[in-house]
Every structure is written in structure tokens, then in C-alpha cells.
Short mmCIF file of C-alpha atoms and ligand atoms in Angstrom, two decimals:
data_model
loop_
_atom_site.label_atom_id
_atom_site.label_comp_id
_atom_site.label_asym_id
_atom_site.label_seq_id
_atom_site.Cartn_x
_atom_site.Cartn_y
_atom_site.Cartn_z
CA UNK A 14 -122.59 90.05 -15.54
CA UNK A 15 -119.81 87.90 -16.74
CA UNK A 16 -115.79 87.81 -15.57
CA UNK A 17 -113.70 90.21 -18.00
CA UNK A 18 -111.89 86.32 -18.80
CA UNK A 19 -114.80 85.40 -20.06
CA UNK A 20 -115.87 88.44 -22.03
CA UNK A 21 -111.95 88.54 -23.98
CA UNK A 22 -113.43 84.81 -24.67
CA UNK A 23 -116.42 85.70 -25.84
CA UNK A 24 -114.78 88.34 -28.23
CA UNK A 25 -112.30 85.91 -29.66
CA UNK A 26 -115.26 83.04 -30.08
CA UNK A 27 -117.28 85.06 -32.13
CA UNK A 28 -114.78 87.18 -34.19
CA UNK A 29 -114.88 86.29 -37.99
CA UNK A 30 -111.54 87.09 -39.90
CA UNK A 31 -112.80 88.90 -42.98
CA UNK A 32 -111.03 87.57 -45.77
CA UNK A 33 -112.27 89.49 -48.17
CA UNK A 34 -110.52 91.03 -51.08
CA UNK A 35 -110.28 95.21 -51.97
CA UNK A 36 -108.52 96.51 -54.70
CA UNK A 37 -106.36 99.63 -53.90
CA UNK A 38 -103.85 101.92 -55.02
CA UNK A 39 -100.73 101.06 -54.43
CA UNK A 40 -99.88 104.09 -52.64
CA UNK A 41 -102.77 103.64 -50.72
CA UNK A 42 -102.14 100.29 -49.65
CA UNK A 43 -99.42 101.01 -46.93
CA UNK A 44 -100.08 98.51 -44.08
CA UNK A 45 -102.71 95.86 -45.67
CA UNK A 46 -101.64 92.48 -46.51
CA UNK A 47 -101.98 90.93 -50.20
CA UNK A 48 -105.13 89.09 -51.14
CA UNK A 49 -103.01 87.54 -53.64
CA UNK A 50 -99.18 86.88 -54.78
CA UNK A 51 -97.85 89.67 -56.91
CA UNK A 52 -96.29 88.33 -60.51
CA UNK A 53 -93.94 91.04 -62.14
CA UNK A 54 -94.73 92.13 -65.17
CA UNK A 55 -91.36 93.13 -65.95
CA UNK A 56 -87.60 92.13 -65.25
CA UNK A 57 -86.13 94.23 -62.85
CA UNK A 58 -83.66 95.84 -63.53
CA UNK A 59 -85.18 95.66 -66.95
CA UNK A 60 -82.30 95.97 -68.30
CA UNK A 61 -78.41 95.34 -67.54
CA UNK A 62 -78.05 98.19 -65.82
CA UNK A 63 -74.79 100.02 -64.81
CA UNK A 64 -73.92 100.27 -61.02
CA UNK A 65 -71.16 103.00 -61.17
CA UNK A 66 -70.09 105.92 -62.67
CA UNK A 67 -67.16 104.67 -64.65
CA UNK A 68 -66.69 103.17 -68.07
CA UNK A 69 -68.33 100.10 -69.72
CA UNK A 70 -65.98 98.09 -71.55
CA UNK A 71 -65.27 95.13 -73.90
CA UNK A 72 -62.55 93.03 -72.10
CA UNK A 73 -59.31 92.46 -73.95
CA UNK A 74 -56.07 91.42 -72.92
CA UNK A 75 -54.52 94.69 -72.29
CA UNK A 76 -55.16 97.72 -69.37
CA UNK A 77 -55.78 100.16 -72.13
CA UNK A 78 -59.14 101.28 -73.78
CA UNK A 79 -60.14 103.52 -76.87
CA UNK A 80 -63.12 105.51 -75.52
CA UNK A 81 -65.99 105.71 -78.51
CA UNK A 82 -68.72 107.37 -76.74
CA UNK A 83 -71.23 108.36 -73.74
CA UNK A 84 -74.14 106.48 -72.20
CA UNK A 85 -76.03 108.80 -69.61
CA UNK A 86 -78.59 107.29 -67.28
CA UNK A 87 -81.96 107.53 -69.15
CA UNK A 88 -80.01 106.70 -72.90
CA UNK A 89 -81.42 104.42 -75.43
CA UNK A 90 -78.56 104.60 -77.80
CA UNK A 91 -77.08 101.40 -78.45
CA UNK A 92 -72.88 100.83 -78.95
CA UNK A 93 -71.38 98.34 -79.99
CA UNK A 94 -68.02 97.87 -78.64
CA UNK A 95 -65.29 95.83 -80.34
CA UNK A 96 -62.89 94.28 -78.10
CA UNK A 97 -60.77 96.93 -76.12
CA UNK A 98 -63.52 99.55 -76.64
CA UNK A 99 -64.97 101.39 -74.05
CA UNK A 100 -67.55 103.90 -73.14
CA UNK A 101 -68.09 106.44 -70.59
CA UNK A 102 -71.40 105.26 -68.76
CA UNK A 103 -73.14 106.27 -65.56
CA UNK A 104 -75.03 104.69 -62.48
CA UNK A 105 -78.41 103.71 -63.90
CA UNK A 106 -77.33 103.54 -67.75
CA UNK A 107 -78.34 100.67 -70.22
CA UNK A 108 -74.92 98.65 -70.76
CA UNK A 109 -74.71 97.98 -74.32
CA UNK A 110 -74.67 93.82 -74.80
CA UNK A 111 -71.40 94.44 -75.67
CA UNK A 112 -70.08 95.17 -72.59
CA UNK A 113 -69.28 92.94 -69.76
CA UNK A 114 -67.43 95.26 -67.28
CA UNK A 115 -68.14 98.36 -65.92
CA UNK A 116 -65.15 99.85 -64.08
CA UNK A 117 -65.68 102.87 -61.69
CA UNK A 118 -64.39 106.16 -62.98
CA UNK A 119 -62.16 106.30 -59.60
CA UNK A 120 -59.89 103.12 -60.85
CA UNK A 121 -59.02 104.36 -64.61
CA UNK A 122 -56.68 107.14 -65.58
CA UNK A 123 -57.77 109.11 -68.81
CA UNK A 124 -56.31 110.83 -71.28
CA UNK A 125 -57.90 111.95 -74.36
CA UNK A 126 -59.92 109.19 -75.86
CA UNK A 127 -57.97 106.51 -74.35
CA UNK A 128 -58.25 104.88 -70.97
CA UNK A 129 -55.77 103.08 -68.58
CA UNK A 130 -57.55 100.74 -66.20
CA UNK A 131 -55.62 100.17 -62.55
CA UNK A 132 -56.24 96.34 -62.92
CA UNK A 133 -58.01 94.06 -64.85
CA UNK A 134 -61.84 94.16 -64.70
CA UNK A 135 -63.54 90.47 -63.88
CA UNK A 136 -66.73 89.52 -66.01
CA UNK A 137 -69.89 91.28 -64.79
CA UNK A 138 -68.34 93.22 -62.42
CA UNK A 139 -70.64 96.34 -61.38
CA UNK A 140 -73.51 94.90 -64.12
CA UNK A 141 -76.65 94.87 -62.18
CA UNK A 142 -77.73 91.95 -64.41
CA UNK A 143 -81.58 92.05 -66.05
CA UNK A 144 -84.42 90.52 -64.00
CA UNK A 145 -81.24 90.67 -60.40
CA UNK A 146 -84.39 91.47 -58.03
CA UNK A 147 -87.03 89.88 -60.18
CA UNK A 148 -88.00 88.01 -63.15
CA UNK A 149 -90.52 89.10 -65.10
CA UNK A 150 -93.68 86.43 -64.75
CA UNK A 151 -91.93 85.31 -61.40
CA UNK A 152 -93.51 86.20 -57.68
CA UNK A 153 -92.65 89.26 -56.43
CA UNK A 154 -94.22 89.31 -53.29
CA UNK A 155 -95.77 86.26 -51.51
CA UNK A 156 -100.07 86.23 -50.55
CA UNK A 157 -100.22 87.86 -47.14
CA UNK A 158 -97.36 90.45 -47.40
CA UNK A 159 -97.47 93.56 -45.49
CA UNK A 160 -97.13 96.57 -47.73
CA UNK A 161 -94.65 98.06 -45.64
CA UNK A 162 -92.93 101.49 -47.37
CA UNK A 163 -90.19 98.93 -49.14
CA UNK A 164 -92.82 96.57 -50.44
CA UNK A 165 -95.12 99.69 -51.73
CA UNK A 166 -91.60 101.13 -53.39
CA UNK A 167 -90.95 97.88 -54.61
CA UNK A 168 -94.69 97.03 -56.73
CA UNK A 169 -94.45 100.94 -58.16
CA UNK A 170 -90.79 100.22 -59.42
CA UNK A 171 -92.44 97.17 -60.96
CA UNK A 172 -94.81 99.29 -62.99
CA UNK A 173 -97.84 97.94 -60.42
CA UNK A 174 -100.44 100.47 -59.75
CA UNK A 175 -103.07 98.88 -58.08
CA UNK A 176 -103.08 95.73 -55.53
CA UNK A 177 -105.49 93.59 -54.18
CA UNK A 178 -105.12 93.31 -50.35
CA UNK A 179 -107.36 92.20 -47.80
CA UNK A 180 -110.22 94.36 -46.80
CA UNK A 181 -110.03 95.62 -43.33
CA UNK A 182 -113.44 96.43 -42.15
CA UNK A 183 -115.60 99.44 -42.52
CA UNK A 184 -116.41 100.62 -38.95
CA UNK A 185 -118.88 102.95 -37.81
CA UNK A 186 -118.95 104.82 -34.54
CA UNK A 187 -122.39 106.25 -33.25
CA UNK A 188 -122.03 108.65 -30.22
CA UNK A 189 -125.33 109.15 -28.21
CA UNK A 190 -126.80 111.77 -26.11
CA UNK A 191 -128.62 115.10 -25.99
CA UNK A 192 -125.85 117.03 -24.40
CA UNK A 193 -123.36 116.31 -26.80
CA UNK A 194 -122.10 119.53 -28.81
CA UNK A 195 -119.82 119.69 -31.36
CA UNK A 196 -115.84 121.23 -30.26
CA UNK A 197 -116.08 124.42 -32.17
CA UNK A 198 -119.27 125.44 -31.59
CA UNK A 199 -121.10 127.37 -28.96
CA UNK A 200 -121.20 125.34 -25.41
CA UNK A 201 -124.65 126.07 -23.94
CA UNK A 202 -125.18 125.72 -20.37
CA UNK A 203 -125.50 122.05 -19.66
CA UNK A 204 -124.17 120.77 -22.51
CA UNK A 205 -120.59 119.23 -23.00
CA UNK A 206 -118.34 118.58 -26.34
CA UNK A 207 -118.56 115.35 -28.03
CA UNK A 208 -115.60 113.84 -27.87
CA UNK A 209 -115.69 110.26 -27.87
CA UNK A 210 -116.34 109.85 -31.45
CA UNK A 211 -112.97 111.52 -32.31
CA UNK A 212 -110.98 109.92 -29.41
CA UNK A 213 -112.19 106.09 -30.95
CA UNK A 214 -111.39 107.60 -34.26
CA UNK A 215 -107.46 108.90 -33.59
CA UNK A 216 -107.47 105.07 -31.82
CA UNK A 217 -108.36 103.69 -35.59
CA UNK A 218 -106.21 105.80 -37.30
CA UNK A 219 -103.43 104.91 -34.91
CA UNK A 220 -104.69 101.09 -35.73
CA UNK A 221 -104.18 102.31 -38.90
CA UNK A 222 -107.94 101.64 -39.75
CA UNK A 223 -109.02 104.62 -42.41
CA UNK A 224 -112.92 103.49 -43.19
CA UNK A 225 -114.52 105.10 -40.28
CA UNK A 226 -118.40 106.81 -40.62
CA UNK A 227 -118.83 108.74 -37.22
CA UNK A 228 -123.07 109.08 -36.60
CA UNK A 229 -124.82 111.28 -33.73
CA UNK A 230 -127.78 110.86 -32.48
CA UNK A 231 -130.01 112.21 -30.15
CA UNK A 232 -131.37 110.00 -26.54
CA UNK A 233 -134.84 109.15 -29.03
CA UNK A 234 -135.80 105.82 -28.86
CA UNK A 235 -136.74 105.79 -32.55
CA UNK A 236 -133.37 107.60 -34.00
CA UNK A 237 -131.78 105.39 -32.04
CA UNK A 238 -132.87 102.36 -33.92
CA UNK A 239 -133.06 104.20 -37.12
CA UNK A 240 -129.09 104.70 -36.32
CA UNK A 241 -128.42 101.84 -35.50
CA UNK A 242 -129.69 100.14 -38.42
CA UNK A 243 -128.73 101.76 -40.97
CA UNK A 244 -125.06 101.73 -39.45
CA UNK A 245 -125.02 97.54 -39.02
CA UNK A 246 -126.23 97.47 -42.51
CA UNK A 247 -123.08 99.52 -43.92
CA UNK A 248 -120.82 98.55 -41.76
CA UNK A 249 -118.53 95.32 -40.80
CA UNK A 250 -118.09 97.06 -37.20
CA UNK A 251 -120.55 99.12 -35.14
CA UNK A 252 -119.21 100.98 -32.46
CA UNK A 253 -121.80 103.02 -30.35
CA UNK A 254 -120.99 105.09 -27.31
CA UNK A 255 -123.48 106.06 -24.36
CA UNK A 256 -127.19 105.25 -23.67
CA UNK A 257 -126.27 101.77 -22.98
CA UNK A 258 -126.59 102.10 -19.11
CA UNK A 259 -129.61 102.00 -17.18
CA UNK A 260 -130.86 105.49 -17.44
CA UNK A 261 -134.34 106.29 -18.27
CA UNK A 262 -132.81 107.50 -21.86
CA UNK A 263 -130.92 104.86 -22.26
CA UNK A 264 -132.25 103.32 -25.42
CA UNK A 265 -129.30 101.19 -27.18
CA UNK A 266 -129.71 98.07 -25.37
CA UNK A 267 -134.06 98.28 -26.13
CA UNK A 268 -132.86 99.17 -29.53
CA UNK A 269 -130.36 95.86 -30.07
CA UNK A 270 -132.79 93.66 -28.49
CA UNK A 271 -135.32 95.46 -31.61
CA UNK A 272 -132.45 95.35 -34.17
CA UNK A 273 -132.27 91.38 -33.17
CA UNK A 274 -129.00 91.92 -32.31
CA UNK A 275 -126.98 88.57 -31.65
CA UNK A 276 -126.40 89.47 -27.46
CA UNK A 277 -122.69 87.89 -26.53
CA UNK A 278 -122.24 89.49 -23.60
CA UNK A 279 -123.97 92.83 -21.85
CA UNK A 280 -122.46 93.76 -18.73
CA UNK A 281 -118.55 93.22 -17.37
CA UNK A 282 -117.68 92.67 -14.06
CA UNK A 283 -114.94 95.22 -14.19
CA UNK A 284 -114.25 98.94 -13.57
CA UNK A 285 -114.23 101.05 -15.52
CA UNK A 286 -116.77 99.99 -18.47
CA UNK A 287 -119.41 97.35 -16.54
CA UNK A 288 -122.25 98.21 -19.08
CA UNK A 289 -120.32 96.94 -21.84
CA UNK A 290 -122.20 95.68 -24.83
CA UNK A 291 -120.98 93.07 -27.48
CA UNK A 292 -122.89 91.46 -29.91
CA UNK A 293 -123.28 90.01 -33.39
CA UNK A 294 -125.96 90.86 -36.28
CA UNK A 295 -125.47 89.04 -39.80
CA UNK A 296 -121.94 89.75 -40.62
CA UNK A 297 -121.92 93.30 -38.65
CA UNK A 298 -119.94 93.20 -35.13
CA UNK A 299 -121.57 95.43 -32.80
CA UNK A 300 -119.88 96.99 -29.10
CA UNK A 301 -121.99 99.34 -27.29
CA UNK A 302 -119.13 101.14 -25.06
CA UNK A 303 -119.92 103.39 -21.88
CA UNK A 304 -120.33 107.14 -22.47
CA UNK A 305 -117.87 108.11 -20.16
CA UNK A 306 -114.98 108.99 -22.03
CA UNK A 307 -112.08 106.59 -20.16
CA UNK A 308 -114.18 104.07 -19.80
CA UNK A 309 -115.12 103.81 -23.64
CA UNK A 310 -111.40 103.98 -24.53
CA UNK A 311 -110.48 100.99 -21.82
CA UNK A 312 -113.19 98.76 -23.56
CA UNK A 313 -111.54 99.98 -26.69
CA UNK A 314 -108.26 98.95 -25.81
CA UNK A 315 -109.00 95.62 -23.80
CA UNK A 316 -111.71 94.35 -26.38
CA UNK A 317 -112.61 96.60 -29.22
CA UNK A 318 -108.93 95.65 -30.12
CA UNK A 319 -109.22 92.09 -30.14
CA UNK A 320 -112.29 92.08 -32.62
CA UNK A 321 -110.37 94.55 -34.49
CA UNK A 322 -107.00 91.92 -35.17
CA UNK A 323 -109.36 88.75 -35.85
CA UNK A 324 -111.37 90.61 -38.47
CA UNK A 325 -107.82 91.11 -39.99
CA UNK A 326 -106.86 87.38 -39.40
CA UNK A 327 -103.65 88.43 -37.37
CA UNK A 328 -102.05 85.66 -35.07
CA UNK A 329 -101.58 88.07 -31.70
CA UNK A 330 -105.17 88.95 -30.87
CA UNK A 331 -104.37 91.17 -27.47
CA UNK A 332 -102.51 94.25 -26.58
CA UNK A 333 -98.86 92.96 -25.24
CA UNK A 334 -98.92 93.00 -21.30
CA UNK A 335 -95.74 93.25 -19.63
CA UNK A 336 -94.79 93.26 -15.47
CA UNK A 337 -93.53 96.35 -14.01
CA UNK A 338 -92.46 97.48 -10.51
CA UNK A 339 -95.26 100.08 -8.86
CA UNK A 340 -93.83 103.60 -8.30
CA UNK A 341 -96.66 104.45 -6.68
CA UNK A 342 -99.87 103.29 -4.19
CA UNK A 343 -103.62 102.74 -4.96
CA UNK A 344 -106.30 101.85 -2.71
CA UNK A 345 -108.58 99.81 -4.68
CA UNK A 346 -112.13 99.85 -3.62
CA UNK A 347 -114.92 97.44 -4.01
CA UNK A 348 -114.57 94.00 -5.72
CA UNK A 349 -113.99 94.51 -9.44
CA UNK A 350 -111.25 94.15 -11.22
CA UNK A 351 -109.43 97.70 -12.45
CA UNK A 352 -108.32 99.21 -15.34
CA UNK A 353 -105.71 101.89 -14.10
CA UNK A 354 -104.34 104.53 -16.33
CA UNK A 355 -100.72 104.75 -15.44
CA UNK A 356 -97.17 105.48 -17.09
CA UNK A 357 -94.95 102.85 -17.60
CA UNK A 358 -91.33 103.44 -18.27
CA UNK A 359 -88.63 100.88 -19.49
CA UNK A 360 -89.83 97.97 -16.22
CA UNK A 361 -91.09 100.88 -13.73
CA UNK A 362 -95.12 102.04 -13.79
CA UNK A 363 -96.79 104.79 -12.18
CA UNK A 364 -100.54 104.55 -11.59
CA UNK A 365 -102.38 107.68 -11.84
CA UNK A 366 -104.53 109.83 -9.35
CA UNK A 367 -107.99 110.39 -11.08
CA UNK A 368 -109.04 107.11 -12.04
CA UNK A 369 -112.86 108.00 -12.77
CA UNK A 370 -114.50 106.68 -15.47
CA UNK A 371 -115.03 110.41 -16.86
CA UNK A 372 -111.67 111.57 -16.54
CA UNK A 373 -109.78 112.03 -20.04
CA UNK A 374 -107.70 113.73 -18.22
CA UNK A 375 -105.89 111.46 -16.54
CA UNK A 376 -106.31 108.91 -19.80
CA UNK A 377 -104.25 111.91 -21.93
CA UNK A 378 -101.31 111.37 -19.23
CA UNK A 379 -101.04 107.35 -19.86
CA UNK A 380 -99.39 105.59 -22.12
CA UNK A 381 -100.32 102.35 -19.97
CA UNK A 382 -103.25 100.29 -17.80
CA UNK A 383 -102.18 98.10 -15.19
CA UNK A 384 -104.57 95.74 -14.49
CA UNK A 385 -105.52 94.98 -10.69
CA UNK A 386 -107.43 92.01 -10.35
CA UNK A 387 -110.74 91.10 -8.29
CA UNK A 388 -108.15 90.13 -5.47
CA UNK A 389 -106.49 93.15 -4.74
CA UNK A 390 -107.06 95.75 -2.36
CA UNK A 391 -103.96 97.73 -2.21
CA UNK A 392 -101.11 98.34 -4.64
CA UNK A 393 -97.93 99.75 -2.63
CA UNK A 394 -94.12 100.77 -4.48
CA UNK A 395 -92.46 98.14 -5.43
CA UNK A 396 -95.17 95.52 -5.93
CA UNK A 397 -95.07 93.99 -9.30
CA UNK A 398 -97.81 94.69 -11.66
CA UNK A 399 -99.46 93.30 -15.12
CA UNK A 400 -99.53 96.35 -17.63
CA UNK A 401 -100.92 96.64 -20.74
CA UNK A 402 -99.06 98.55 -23.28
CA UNK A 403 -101.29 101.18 -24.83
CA UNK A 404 -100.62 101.30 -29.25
CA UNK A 405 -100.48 105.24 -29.35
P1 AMP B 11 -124.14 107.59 -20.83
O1 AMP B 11 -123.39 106.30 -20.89
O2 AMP B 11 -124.83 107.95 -22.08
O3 AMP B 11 -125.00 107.66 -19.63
O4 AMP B 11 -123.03 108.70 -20.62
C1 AMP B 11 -122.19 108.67 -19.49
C2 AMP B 11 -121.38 109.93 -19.38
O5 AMP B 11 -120.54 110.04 -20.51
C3 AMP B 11 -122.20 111.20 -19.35
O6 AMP B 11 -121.57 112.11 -18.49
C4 AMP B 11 -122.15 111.69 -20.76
O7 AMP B 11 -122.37 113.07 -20.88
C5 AMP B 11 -120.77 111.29 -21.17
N1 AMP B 11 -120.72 111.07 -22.62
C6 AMP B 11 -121.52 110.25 -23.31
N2 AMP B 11 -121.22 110.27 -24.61
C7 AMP B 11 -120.19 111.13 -24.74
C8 AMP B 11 -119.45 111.59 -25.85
N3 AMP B 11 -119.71 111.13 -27.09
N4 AMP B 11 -118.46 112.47 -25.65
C9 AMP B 11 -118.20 112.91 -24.39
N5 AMP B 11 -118.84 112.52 -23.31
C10 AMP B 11 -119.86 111.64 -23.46
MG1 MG B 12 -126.23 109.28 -22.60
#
């Protein structure tokens, strides 16, 4: 059994960034990075492009303008405007090459087909020139970009409708055990609904992690394996739940050891989650979590998470941890070290009654763990505790 230090550790050591390209559409791509810089294939504007209503005009020496004609957004007409000529134009119109004012409609006086300006217009002025945001040929977004809303509005107005971004991995989670029934079905006596696979899935989707197979399968030694296998060899992250303890139908660790699954680490000095399970097979990252519910989504959190940013290459590899002032008391018993759920709230956090490692209960209350270390015994108001900030 190894320190929870030295399982993080292990996590970090062994984590591969992926680095591997996927090509998506662009709508799809909201929250990967790019694989590769973005060159426009067009000038944008792509073309010198009013930025009022108003009226586009050939500069003379005097305030007042003949007006020869209308350019609505959308137009392809094209004036030509001898000097002291205008047109009527509006936000988004082509400005004829003529042109090289546009004056807003609120700063000229009209009257019939002539025009009075309030003041003379300067060169340019409310042009949005061709190529302003980007040339076409030239970058348009650096390699590694986040496609954030902007940047995905930004590569459509471009024309762009597929990107190439950095894979983020395809994940499987296998949930084990003959009493597991699916919500929405009959519960027979002695059986329970599965839940864990859909609690580790909302905590991928809130990752924002989409490619996510869920398998079941029942406490048999050989569907174990067969699950097992077949999920490592799809999959760039394997997460099973349950049978990894030491019951007599137990069978994911016998299976591993079968699969010739790279061991890391099996077994945590920490509560709740000490059977953790984390190993390696080819490229394939494998965690064998706990069954009980809040104990498989603490080893999600603390370490699941971790794997999770390296295979993504991201700098900050752990959830943020913050110290707050206890609201509350907890007698800690024996010598691990604790995972509590608890609610933190702007510097203050309350730990939770109901800490078992079954109790989703309590888990659907937190927004927080505060962490209690081997050496403590008691936690009383007003002590200062580490918290880790939950991503939900
Ligand atoms: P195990 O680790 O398989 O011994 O399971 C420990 C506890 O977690 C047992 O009470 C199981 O019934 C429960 N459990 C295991 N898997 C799940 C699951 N997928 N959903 C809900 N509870 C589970
Ligand atoms: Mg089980």
C-alpha cells in the first residue's frame, strides 16, 4: 500500500500526453486545442466593408454631396463615384473603390438627392478596410489554441469547416457486479441501480470529455477479462468500477494481472478508495476504482483527473486546492488520510455528516473535499483546512 503522495506521483510519472491529431467539425470542436496553425483562406473583411449606416462618399472640397444611388448590405453592384458623389450605404455593404468615407446617416442632413455633411469626413473613416482582422494566407489562429465560442465564430466566418485539434482520448468505463440494475427498470429484491457508470460519465462531460463507451459486466471471471480486453484495446483510458477488492468475486485485479496489465500502483493508503488500481497496458491507461459510489468519484477527482490533463498535455495537472476556515467538527478515526465531502463557500468550509464510502448522498451535497491528513485526529471550527475545489 503506497502514501496517496506517492500514488499522485505515480500518476503523473506514467501519464503520456497524447499528441495526436483528429479532424473535427468546427462546430464540434468547442474546447480542443489546434493540432496545427490555422491559415485564412480569405481576407477578412473580404471586402472594404461599411461600418455605419450612412453614406459612402468621394471626398471633395465642399460639405455638399449629389446622392446617385443605394448599396444595401448583401449588394454586388458596383458605383463609381466622381468626386462629390455619394451613395446611401449600410452597415455591412461593399464600399465601392471609389469611396473613401463613409459618414453615419446621424451627421448629414438630406434633402432630395443632395446631402449636407456636419463636417468634413477624414480618409477611411468608418471603412472596415479588406483583410482588418486577417489576411488571407496569413495565421489566423496560433497551434495550441483553445476553440473557445470566439475562436469557433471566428474559423466559420473564415469559410473553415473542419479543424484539426488534438485528440483527447477515448475512455471507456466498465461497471462490475451482479447486483447492478439498470435506473428505469424493475429493482428486484437485492439488487441496486447502477449508477457509477453515469456519475463518471456527467464527471467527463463536465471535463468536457465526449468519447465515452460505458460496458457492464457481470462478477464472471471470464467476462471479466473478455471486458476488459476488448475495452484496453479500443480505448486510450479504461476506467473500471467494483470487483477490485478482496471479495471472493472480485475478479479485476486476477484479470489485469491476465491482461498483463503494467501494475503502477494497487492499493492507497487513504480513505475513502484504498483498493485503488492504476496501471498501464501498451498505450491504454487503466484505473480500477472502488465500487462504492463516493469512493469511485474521490479517486476520480484526486487521480482519474490528473491522467485525464496529461493525456491532454495541459500545464496544471491537479484540481486547485485552496485553505478554508472549518465551520464545523469531525472526529477522524483510524490512521489514513481522508477525503471529506464538504461545502466550501467564498474562504469558509463545512464538512459533511455521512462520510461513508457508499454515501452519494452526502457526495450530491458537496461541491468540495477537504483533505485531512494521516496526522489528524480532530477537525474543530475555525481550524484551517486544505480543500479541493470540485470542477462541477
Ligand atoms: P465492490 O467494489 O464491487 O465490492 O462494490 C462495493 C460496493 O459498491 C457494493 O455495495 C456495490 O454494490 C457497490 N457498487 C459497485 N458497483 C456499483 C455501481 N456501478 N453502481 C452503484 N453501486 C455500485
Ligand atoms: Mg462488486
Amino acid at each position: 500500500m503506497i502514501s496517496i503522495a506517492e500514488a499522485i506521483k505515480s500518476v503523473k510519472n506514467n501519464i503520456k500526453p497524447l499528441l495526436k491529431p483528429t479532424t473535427k467539425k468546427v462546430e464540434k470542436a468547442g474546447g480542443y486545442l489546434l493540432f496545427e496553425a490555422i491559415k485564412s483562406p480569405i481576407n477578412m473583411p473580404p471586402f472594404r466593408q461599411s461600418a455605419m449606416d450612412g453614406y459612402a462618399i468621394n471626398m471633395h472640397d465642399s460639405l455638399i454631396y449629389n446622392l446617385i444611388g443605394e448599396i444595401k448590405a448583401g449588394d454586388s453592384q458596383q458605383f463609381k463615384l466622381e468626386k462629390g458623389e455619394a451613395v446611401r450605404i449600410f452597415t455591412g455593404a461593399p464600399v465601392p473603390d471609389s469611396a473613401n468615407a463613409v459618414v453615419m446617416q446621424e451627421k448629414v442632413i438630406t434633402d432630395g438627392n443632395s446631402i449636407t455633411l456636419e463636417q468634413d469626413a477624414s480618409l477611411e473613416l468608418n471603412i472596415r478596410p479588406l483583410g482588418e482582422q486577417v489576411k488571407k494566407g496569413h495565421t489566423a489562429l496560433n497551434k495550441g489554441s483553445k476553440l473557445t465560442p470566439a475562436a469557433i465564430g471566428y474559423l466559420i466566418s473564415l469559410g473553415i469547416t473542419e479543424v484539426s485539434v488534438f485528440k483527447k482520448p477515448n475512455i471507456a468505463i466498465i461497471s462490475t457486479g451482479n447486483e447492478l440494475v439498470e435506473a428505469g427498470t424493475d429493482l428486484p429484491y437485492g439488487k441496486i441501480f447502477e449508477s457509477n457508470s453515469k456519475m463518471l460519465l456527467s464527471a467527463l462531460y463536465n471535463l468536457k470529455y465526449y468519447d465515452v463507451t460505458l460496458y457492464k459486466v457481470e462478477d464472471v471471471y471470464s467476462k471479466t477479462i473478455n471486458t476488459i480486453r476488448t475495452a484496453i484495446s479500443k480505448n486510450d483510458l479504461v476506467l473500471i468500477t467494483g470487483g477490485i477488492s478482496v471479495g471472493d468475486y472480485d475478479f479485476v485485479e486476477q484479470a489485469l494481472t491476465e491482461l498483463q496489465v503494467e501494475t503502477c500502483f494497487y492499493k492507497v493508503k487513504q480513505k475513502p478508495g484504498k483498493p485503488l488500481f492504476y496501471g498501464k497496458k501498451d498505450n491504454t491507461q487503466i484505473f480500477a476504482l472502488p465500487g462504492n459510489p463516493a469512493a469511485a468519484l474521490s479517486c476520480f477527482y484526486i487521480y482519474v483527473y490528473i491522467a485525464l490533463q496529461g493525456m491532454m498535455n495541459r500545464d496544471i495537472l491537479e484540481l486547485e486546492r485552496t485553505n478554508a476556515k472549518s465551520v464545523s467538527s469531525f472526529n477522524k478515526k483510524g490512521d489514513r488520510p481522508q477525503f471529506l465531502k464538504a461545502i466550501y463557500d467564498n474562504g469558509l468550509v463545512e464538512i459533511l455528516e455521512g462520510q461513508n464510502s457508499s454515501m452519494l448522498q452526502t457526495f450530491a451535497h458537496s461541491n468540495a473535499l477537504v483533505f485531512a491528513p494521516e496526522a489528524v485526529t480532530t477537525i474543530k471550527a475555525n481550524d484551517i483546512l486544505e480543500v479541493i475545489i470540485l470542477p462541477i
